[in-house]
Tab-separated table of C-alpha atoms and ligand atoms in Angstrom:
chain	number	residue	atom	x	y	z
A	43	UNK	CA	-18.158	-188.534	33.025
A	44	UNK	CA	-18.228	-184.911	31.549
A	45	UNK	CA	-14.920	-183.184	31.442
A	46	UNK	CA	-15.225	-179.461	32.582
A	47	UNK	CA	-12.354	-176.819	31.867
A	48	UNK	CA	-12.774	-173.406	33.458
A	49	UNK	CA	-11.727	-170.470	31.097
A	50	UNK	CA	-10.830	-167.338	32.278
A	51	UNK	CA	-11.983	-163.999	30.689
A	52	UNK	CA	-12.341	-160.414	31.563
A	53	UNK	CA	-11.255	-159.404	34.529
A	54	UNK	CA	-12.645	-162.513	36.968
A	55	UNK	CA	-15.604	-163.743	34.932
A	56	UNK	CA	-14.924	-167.912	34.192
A	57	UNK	CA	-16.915	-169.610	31.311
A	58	UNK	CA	-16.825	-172.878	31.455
A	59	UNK	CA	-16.138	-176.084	28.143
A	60	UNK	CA	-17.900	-178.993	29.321
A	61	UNK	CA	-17.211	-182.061	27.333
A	62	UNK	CA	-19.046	-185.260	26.953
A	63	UNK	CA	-17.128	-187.969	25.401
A	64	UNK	CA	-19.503	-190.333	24.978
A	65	UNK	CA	-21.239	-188.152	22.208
A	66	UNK	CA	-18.382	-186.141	21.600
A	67	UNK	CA	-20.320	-183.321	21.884
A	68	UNK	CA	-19.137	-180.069	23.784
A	69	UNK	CA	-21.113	-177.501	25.813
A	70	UNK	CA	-20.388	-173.596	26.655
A	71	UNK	CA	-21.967	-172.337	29.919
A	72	UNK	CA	-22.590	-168.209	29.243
A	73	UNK	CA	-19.361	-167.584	27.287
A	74	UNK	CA	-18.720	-163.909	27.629
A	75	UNK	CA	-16.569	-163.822	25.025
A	76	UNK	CA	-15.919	-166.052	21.749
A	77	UNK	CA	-11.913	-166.036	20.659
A	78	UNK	CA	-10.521	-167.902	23.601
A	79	UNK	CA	-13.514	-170.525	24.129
A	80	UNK	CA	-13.024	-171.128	20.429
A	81	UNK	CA	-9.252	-171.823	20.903
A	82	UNK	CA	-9.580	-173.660	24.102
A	83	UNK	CA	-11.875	-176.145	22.253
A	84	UNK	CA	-9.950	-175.835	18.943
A	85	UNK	CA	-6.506	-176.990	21.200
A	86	UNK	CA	-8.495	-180.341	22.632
A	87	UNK	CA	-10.478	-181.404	19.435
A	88	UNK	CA	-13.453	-180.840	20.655
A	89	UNK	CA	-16.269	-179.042	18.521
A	90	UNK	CA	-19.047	-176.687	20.152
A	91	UNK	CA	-22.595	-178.054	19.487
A	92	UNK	CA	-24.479	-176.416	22.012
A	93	UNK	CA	-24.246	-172.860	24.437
A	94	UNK	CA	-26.057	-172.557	27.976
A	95	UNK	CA	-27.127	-169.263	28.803
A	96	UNK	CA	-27.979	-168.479	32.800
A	97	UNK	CA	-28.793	-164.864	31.914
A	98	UNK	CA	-28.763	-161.994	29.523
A	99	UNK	CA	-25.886	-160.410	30.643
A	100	UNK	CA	-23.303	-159.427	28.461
A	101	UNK	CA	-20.706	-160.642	30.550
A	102	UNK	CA	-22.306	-164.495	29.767
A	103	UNK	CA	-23.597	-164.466	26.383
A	104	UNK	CA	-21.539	-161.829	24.183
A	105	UNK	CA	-19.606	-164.557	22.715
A	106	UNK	CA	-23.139	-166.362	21.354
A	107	UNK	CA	-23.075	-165.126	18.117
A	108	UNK	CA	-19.736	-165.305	17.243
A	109	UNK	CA	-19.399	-169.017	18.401
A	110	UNK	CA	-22.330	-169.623	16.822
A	111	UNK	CA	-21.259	-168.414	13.772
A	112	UNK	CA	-18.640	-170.214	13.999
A	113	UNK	CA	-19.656	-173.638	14.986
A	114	UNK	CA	-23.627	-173.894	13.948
A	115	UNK	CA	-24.105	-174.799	17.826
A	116	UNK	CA	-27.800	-174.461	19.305
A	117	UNK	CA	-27.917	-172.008	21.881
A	118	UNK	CA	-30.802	-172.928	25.028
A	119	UNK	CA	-31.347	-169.870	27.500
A	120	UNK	CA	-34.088	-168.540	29.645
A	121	UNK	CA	-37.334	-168.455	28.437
A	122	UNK	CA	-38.327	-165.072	30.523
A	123	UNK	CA	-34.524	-163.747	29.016
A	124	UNK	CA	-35.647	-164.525	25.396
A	125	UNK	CA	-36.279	-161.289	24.787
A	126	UNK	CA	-32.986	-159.994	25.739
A	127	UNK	CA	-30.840	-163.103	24.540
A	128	UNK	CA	-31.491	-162.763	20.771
A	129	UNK	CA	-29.316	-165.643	19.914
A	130	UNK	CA	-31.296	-168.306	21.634
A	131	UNK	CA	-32.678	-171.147	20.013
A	132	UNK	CA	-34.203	-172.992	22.648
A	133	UNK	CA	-36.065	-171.675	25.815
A	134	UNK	CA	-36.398	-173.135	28.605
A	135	UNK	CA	-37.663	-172.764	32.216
A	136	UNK	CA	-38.162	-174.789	36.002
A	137	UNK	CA	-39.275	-178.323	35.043
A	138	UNK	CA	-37.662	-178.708	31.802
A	139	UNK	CA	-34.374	-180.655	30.653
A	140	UNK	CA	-31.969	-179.658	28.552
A	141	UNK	CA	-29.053	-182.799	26.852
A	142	UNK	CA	-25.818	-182.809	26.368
A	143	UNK	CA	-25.158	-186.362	24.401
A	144	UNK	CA	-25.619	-188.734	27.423
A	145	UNK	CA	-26.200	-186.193	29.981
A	146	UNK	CA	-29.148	-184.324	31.130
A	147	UNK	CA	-29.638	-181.469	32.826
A	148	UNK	CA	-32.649	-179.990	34.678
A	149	UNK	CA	-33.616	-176.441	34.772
A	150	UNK	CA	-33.937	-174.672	37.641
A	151	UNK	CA	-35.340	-171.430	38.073
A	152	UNK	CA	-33.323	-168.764	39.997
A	153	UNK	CA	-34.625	-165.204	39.564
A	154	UNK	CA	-33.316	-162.317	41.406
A	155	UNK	CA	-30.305	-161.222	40.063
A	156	UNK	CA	-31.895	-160.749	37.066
A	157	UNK	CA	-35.740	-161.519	36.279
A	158	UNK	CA	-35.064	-164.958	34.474
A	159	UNK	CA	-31.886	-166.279	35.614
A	160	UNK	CA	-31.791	-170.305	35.428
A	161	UNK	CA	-29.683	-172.667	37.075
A	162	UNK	CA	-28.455	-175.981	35.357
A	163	UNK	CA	-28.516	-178.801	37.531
A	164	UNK	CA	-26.889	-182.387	36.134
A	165	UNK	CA	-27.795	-184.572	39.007
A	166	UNK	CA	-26.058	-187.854	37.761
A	167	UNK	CA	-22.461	-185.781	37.631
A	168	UNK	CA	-23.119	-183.755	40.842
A	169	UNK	CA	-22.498	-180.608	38.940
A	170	UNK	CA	-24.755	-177.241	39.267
A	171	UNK	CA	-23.879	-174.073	36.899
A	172	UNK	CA	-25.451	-171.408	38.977
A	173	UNK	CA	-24.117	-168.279	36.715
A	174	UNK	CA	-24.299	-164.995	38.779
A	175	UNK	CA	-27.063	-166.746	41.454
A	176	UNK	CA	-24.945	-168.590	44.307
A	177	UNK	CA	-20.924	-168.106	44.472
A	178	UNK	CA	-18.319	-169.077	46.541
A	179	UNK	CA	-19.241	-167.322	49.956
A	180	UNK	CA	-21.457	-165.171	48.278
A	181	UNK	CA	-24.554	-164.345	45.734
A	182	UNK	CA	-25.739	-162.581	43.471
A	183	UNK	CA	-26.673	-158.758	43.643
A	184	UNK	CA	-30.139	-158.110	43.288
A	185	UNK	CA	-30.419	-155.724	39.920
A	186	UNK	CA	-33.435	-157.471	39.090
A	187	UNK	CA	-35.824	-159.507	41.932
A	188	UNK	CA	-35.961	-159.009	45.356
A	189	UNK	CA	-34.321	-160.457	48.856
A	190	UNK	CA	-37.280	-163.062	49.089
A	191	UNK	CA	-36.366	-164.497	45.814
A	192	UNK	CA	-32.946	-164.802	46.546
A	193	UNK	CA	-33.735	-166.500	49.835
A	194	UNK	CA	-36.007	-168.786	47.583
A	195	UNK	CA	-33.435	-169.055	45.830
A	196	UNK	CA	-30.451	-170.211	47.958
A	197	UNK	CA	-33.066	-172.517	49.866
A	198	UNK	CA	-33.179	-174.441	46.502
A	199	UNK	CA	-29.465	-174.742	46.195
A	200	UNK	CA	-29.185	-175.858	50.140
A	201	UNK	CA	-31.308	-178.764	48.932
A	202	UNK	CA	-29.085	-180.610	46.326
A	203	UNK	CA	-26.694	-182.802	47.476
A	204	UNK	CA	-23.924	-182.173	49.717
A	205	UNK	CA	-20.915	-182.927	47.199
A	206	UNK	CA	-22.729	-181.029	44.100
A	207	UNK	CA	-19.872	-179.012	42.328
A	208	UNK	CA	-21.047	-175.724	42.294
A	209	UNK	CA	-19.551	-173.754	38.680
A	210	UNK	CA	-19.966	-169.697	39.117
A	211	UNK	CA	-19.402	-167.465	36.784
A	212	UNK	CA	-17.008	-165.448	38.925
A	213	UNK	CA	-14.030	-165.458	40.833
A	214	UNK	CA	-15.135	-162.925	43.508
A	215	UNK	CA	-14.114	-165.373	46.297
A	216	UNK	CA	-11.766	-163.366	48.344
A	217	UNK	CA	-13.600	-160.245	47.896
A	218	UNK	CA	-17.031	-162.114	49.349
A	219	UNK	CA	-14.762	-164.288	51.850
A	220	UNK	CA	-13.726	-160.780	53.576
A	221	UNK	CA	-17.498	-159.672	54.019
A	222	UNK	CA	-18.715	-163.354	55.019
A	223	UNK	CA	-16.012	-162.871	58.028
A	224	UNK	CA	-17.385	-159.516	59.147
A	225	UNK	CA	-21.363	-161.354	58.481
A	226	UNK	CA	-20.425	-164.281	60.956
A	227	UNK	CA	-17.285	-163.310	62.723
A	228	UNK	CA	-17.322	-166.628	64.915
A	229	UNK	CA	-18.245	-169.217	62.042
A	230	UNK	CA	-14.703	-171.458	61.917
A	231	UNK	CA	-14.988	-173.138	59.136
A	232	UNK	CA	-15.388	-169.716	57.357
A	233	UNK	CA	-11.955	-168.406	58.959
A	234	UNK	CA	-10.437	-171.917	57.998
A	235	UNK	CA	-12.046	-171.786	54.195
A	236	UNK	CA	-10.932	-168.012	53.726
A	237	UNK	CA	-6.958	-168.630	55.521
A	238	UNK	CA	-7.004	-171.471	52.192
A	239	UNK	CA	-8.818	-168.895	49.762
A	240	UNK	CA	-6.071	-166.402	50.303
A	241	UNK	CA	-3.249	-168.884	49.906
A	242	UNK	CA	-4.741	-169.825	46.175
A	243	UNK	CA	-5.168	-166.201	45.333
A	244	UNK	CA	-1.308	-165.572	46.695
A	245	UNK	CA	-0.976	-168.165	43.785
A	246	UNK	CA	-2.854	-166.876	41.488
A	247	UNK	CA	-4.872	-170.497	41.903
A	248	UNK	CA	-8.960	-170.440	40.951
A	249	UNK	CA	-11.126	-171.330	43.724
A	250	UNK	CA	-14.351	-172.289	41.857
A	251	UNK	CA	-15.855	-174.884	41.847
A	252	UNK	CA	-17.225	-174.847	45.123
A	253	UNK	CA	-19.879	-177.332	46.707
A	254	UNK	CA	-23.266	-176.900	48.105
A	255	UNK	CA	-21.687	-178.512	51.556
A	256	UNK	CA	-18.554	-176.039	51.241
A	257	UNK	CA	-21.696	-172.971	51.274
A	258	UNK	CA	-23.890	-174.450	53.414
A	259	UNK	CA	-21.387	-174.095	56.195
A	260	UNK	CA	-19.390	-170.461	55.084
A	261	UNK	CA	-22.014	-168.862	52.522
A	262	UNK	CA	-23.744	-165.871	54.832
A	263	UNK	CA	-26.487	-165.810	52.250
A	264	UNK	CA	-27.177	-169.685	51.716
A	265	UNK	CA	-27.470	-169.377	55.576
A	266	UNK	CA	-29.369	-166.456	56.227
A	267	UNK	CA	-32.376	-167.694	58.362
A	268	UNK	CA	-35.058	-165.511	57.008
A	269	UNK	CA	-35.631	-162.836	54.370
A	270	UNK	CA	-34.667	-160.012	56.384
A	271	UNK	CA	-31.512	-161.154	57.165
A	272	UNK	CA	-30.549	-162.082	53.373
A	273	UNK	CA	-31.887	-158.362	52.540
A	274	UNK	CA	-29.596	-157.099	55.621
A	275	UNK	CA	-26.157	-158.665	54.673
A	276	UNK	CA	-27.043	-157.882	50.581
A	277	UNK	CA	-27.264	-154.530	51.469
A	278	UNK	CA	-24.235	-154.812	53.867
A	279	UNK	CA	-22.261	-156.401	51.029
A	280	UNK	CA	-23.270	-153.998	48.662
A	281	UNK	CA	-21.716	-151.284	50.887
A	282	UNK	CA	-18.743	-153.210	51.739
B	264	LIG	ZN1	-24.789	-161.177	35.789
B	265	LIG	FE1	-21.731	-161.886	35.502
């Protein structure tokens, strides 16, 4: 059973320490930064081996190098990215796996947000890292790929299991929450998810991780029925 910490940095981005105890070895998903991952895994004895990548972005893989340096870890990243993730060791894309001791992940491609974006997917722990792709009530803008793969996109994620943990790389809950009301003004669930999102932010609580089932029902994007309408409320959002 792999233990998962979420670490704050930034402003809202979260990376996320995923231990495996059965190998002892430990796993950073995009770390935007080095210095706190570094002391988060220094404070629970764990030692970095490896670094996921979703995408280039700074904002998930300027602390590569330095935690690299650091720990000799092996970094795996997107094979279209490799380019623009000069760190990476490994590259992988849709169809291949990537380990972490005991536990394997498979690769799922998720363009859009950026040309090579991948998705890890560790079926026997019901876990997905999506990065920037799919987040609570929202996804991804589209710097990089167009509405169609997006829809692609959150049509993949709708297929995993119900109870799949979803780990973004962002807590832009509320903020999405307020347009998914305006998107589907009569959707319940949403008005009951988002009265409970703005009782954890009063607290200063995280709301990520979220599940596939949790988007399925609120996520205006993951249920957009066509193309159009995903292109409609991204542009909508991105006007919000
Ligand atoms: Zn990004
Ligand atoms: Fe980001």
């Amino acid at each position: 059973m792999l233990e998962i910490i979420r670490i704050p940095v930034l402003s809202d981005n979260y990376v996320w320490l995923v231990h495996e105890p059965q190998s002892r070895e430990t796993m950073v998903v995009d770390p935007a930064v080095a210095e706190p991952v570094l002391a988060e895994a220094e404070k629970r004895g764990w030692k970095i081996t490896q670094i996921w990548n979703t995408h280039w972005h700074p904002d998930h893989t300027g602390g590569n190098a330095a935690i690299k340096e650091a720990t000799g870890c092996h970094i795996t990243g997107p094979e279209a990215e490799k380019a623009r993730i000069p760190t990476l060791d490994t590259m992988v894309k849709e169809g291949d796996r990537v380990r972490l001791g005991d536990v394997v992940a498979d690769v799922i491609d998720v363009p859009a947000h950026t040309a090579g974006h991948i998705a890890f997917h560790i079926a026997d722990e019901e876990v997905v890292f999506v990065g920037d792709t799919l987040f609570a009530m929202g996804c991804g803008r589209l710097f990089e790929g167009t509405a169609a793969q997006m829809y692609d996109n959150m049509q993949k994620l709708s297929k995993l299991p119900g109870d799949t943990k979803v780990y973004c790389a962002h807590e832009y809950t509320q903020a999405n929450g307020e347009y998914a009301l305006v998107a589907e003004p009569d959707n319940q669930e949403l008005k009951t998810r988002m009265d409970a999102v703005l009782a954890a932010r009063a607290k200063g609580e995280a709301t990520v991780p979220t599940t596939i089932a949790l988007e399925a029902a609120t996520n205006p994007f993951m249920r957009a029925n066509s193309v159009e309408q995903l292109a409609e409320r991204r542009t909508a959002k991105d006007n919000f």
